[in-house]
Amino acid sequence: MAWIYLFVAGLFEIGWAIGLKYTEGFTRLVPSVLTGASMIASVLLLGLALKALPVGTGYAVWTGIGTVGTAILGIYLFGEPATAARLACIGLIVAGILGLKLAA
């Protein structure tokens, strides 16, 4: 169950990271509220996951999910560059996440 909490926490991390772009400096109410709620949900679920997982593994996987998801959505939603080097680095992050999952 801890890995499920951690995965969903990572999804909420993606949500708040992308949400920050839509808040326009927290000047837009609805995106700001949704972003804040995503932040809270992400940290709460991370805390639940860390009851059973090592902190180093849990935190690294959480930030990795957030990083990969945010980078991919940045490419898709905001037209950020999808260079071979950037995609390779995203692949390395995914490999690190899988390695930590297998080693835990």
XYZ file of N, CA and C in Angstrom:
312
model
N 0.822 -1.195 0.000
C 0.000 0.000 0.000
C 0.873 1.268 0.000
N 2.047 1.187 0.636
C 2.923 2.352 0.706
C 3.344 2.817 -0.683
N 3.599 1.869 -1.597
C 4.003 2.248 -2.951
C 2.866 2.927 -3.701
N 1.642 2.516 -3.425
C 0.482 3.176 -4.046
C 0.372 4.604 -3.527
N 0.503 4.783 -2.206
C 0.490 6.132 -1.644
C 1.579 6.992 -2.279
N 2.753 6.400 -2.431
C 3.874 7.143 -2.989
C 3.623 7.520 -4.445
N 3.082 6.604 -5.223
C 2.783 6.891 -6.620
C 1.755 8.012 -6.746
N 0.689 7.938 -5.972
C -0.350 8.977 -6.025
C 0.209 10.307 -5.523
N 1.058 10.263 -4.504
C 1.722 11.481 -4.032
C 2.536 12.109 -5.150
N 3.220 11.277 -5.931
C 3.980 11.775 -7.072
C 3.089 12.411 -8.119
N 1.915 11.829 -8.340
C 0.970 12.421 -9.292
C 0.496 13.791 -8.810
N 0.234 13.901 -7.509
C -0.148 15.207 -6.965
C 1.010 16.202 -7.056
N 2.232 15.714 -6.938
C 3.386 16.597 -7.101
C 3.427 17.163 -8.518
N 3.160 16.314 -9.498
C 3.074 16.789 -10.876
C 1.975 17.842 -10.984
N 0.833 17.556 -10.357
C -0.299 18.487 -10.398
C 0.042 19.856 -9.851
N 0.746 19.902 -8.728
C 1.031 21.233 -8.177
C 2.142 21.923 -8.936
N 3.094 21.159 -9.456
C 4.161 21.796 -10.225
C 3.613 22.433 -11.506
N 2.765 21.698 -12.206
C 2.135 22.247 -13.410
C 1.155 23.348 -13.025
N 0.455 23.144 -11.923
C -0.507 24.142 -11.458
C 0.121 25.497 -11.184
N 1.374 25.497 -10.741
C 2.044 26.775 -10.477
C 2.065 27.666 -11.717
N 2.222 27.058 -12.875
C 2.239 27.821 -14.119
C 0.896 28.510 -14.349
N -0.182 27.815 -14.020
C -1.523 28.339 -14.255
C -1.987 29.351 -13.199
N -1.308 29.407 -12.054
C -1.717 30.372 -11.027
C -1.341 31.801 -11.384
N -0.385 31.937 -12.321
C 0.134 33.254 -12.713
C 0.549 34.054 -11.472
N 1.457 33.442 -10.715
C 1.958 34.099 -9.510
C 0.928 34.167 -8.393
N 0.060 33.188 -8.334
C -1.023 33.102 -7.343
C -1.985 34.279 -7.450
N -2.183 34.766 -8.670
C -3.146 35.845 -8.897
C -4.482 35.322 -9.398
N -4.546 34.026 -9.721
C -5.792 33.420 -10.187
C -6.288 32.471 -9.100
N -7.508 32.705 -8.624
C -8.025 32.013 -7.441
C -8.143 30.499 -7.629
N -8.876 30.052 -8.629
C -9.144 28.618 -8.763
C -7.851 27.818 -8.976
N -6.992 28.205 -9.918
C -5.737 27.448 -10.037
C -4.891 27.500 -8.765
N -4.928 28.608 -8.051
C -4.156 28.724 -6.816
C -4.675 27.771 -5.746
N -5.991 27.685 -5.604
C -6.592 26.786 -4.614
C -6.305 25.331 -4.976
N -6.458 24.986 -6.256
C -6.190 23.616 -6.683
C -4.714 23.250 -6.526
N -3.846 24.188 -6.802
C -2.415 23.953 -6.630
C -2.086 23.740 -5.153
N -2.633 24.577 -4.292
C -2.414 24.422 -2.858
C -2.939 23.089 -2.337
N -4.115 22.683 -2.816
C -4.684 21.400 -2.403
C -3.806 20.242 -2.877
N -3.256 20.371 -4.083
C -2.361 19.326 -4.595
C -1.088 19.240 -3.767
N -0.574 20.392 -3.340
C 0.619 20.403 -2.487
C 0.365 19.655 -1.190
N -0.755 19.972 -0.569
C -1.100 19.339 0.711
C -1.302 17.839 0.534
N -2.069 17.445 -0.487
C -2.318 16.022 -0.722
C -1.018 15.276 -0.997
N -0.133 15.890 -1.768
C 1.135 15.249 -2.104
C 1.968 14.974 -0.857
N 2.090 15.966 -0.001
C 2.912 15.807 1.197
C 2.262 14.835 2.187
N 0.946 14.900 2.325
C 0.268 13.968 3.228
C 0.448 12.519 2.772
N 0.282 12.268 1.483
C 0.461 10.911 0.971
C 1.913 10.461 1.069
N 2.842 11.375 0.837
C 4.251 11.038 1.029
C 4.494 10.618 2.478
N 3.936 11.357 3.405
C 4.083 11.019 4.821
C 3.535 9.639 5.141
N 2.393 9.297 4.557
C 1.838 7.960 4.774
C 2.755 6.889 4.189
N 3.286 7.149 3.017
C 4.174 6.171 2.382
C 5.440 5.959 3.200
N 5.943 7.037 3.795
C 7.196 6.939 4.540
C 7.058 6.213 5.871
N 5.835 5.908 6.266
C 5.658 5.076 7.456
C 6.217 3.678 7.211
N 6.216 3.228 5.942
C 6.662 1.873 5.633
C 7.908 1.823 4.751
N 8.241 2.918 4.099
C 9.382 2.928 3.179
C 10.546 3.708 3.778
N 11.767 3.372 3.376
C 12.916 4.173 3.810
C 12.786 5.608 3.279
N 13.158 6.586 4.083
C 12.966 7.979 3.707
C 13.735 8.342 2.438
N 14.952 7.857 2.297
C 15.742 8.180 1.115
C 15.099 7.645 -0.156
N 14.632 6.418 -0.101
C 13.964 5.810 -1.253
C 12.657 6.523 -1.556
N 11.844 6.712 -0.538
C 10.543 7.351 -0.735
C 10.662 8.752 -1.302
N 11.558 9.534 -0.732
C 11.704 10.916 -1.185
C 12.251 10.971 -2.605
N 13.224 10.130 -2.910
C 13.812 10.117 -4.251
C 12.785 9.688 -5.298
N 12.002 8.675 -4.995
C 10.985 8.220 -5.946
C 9.909 9.289 -6.109
N 9.487 9.915 -5.031
C 8.472 10.975 -5.067
C 8.922 12.128 -5.957
N 10.136 12.601 -5.720
C 10.620 13.715 -6.531
C 10.881 13.269 -7.967
N 11.288 12.018 -8.149
C 11.515 11.506 -9.499
C 10.234 11.451 -10.309
N 9.172 10.952 -9.701
C 7.875 10.920 -10.382
C 7.455 12.343 -10.736
N 7.606 13.246 -9.791
C 7.246 14.640 -10.044
C 8.085 15.260 -11.144
N 9.370 14.974 -11.142
C 10.273 15.539 -12.142
C 9.949 15.021 -13.538
N 9.816 13.716 -13.670
C 9.545 13.115 -14.978
C 8.180 13.578 -15.500
N 7.176 13.504 -14.665
C 5.834 13.909 -15.096
C 5.758 15.372 -15.477
N 6.411 16.217 -14.681
C 6.398 17.647 -14.966
C 7.162 17.954 -16.246
N 8.282 17.289 -16.452
C 9.058 17.510 -17.674
C 8.272 17.074 -18.908
N 7.628 15.920 -18.834
C 6.844 15.435 -19.975
C 5.653 16.356 -20.244
N 4.949 16.763 -19.200
C 3.818 17.678 -19.403
C 4.279 19.053 -19.867
N 5.455 19.468 -19.430
C 6.002 20.736 -19.921
C 6.220 20.696 -21.426
N 6.691 19.553 -21.903
C 6.874 19.369 -23.347
C 5.522 19.395 -24.049
N 4.576 18.659 -23.497
C 3.262 18.507 -24.130
C 2.404 19.771 -24.034
N 2.331 20.364 -22.855
C 1.426 21.495 -22.640
C 2.013 22.854 -23.014
N 3.310 23.011 -22.793
C 3.906 24.333 -22.925
C 4.923 24.435 -24.058
N 5.039 23.380 -24.848
C 5.940 23.411 -25.985
C 7.415 23.511 -25.621
N 7.776 23.001 -24.439
C 9.182 23.001 -24.047
C 9.953 22.040 -24.950
N 11.249 22.256 -25.125
C 12.011 21.433 -26.076
C 12.065 19.957 -25.676
N 11.970 19.102 -26.687
C 12.055 17.651 -26.477
C 13.288 17.135 -27.210
N 14.437 17.655 -26.822
C 15.681 17.245 -27.468
C 16.051 15.832 -27.046
N 16.901 15.218 -27.837
C 17.347 13.854 -27.513
C 18.035 13.811 -26.154
N 18.852 14.811 -25.867
C 19.547 14.840 -24.577
C 18.561 14.963 -23.422
N 17.569 15.789 -23.590
C 16.572 15.971 -22.523
C 15.783 14.680 -22.300
N 15.352 14.048 -23.378
C 14.615 12.794 -23.255
C 15.484 11.689 -22.661
N 16.764 11.672 -23.009
C 17.681 10.687 -22.426
C 17.813 10.902 -20.922
N 17.895 12.145 -20.509
C 17.986 12.441 -19.070
C 16.716 12.040 -18.333
N 15.569 12.267 -18.954
C 14.307 11.809 -18.364
C 14.341 10.288 -18.227
N 14.859 9.602 -19.246
C 15.002 8.145 -19.180
C 15.900 7.696 -18.045
N 16.968 8.435 -17.796
C 17.855 8.104 -16.679
C 17.144 8.259 -15.341
N 16.312 9.276 -15.227
C 15.539 9.454 -13.987
C 14.595 8.280 -13.781
N 13.913 7.872 -14.865
C 13.014 6.720 -14.778
C 13.791 5.469 -14.368
N 14.961 5.276 -14.942
C 15.790 4.120 -14.577
C 16.167 4.184 -13.089
N 16.470 5.355 -12.591
C 16.782 5.515 -11.173
C 15.595 5.200 -10.287
N 14.418 5.646 -10.690
C 13.204 5.348 -9.916
C 12.979 3.843 -9.865
N 13.084 3.189 -11.016
C 12.884 1.730 -11.057
C 13.947 1.019 -10.216
N 15.180 1.491 -10.290
C 16.238 0.885 -9.492
C 15.964 1.008 -8.001
N 15.520 2.167 -7.569
C 15.203 2.348 -6.150
C 14.030 1.471 -5.728
N 13.042 1.338 -6.605
C 11.893 0.488 -6.295
C 12.346 -0.966 -6.139
N 13.204 -1.417 -7.035
C 13.662 -2.806 -6.981
C 14.587 -3.063 -5.799
N 15.335 -2.052 -5.389
C 16.284 -2.212 -4.284
C 15.632 -2.059 -2.916
N 14.427 -1.532 -2.866
C 13.773 -1.276 -1.568
C 13.241 -2.540 -0.939
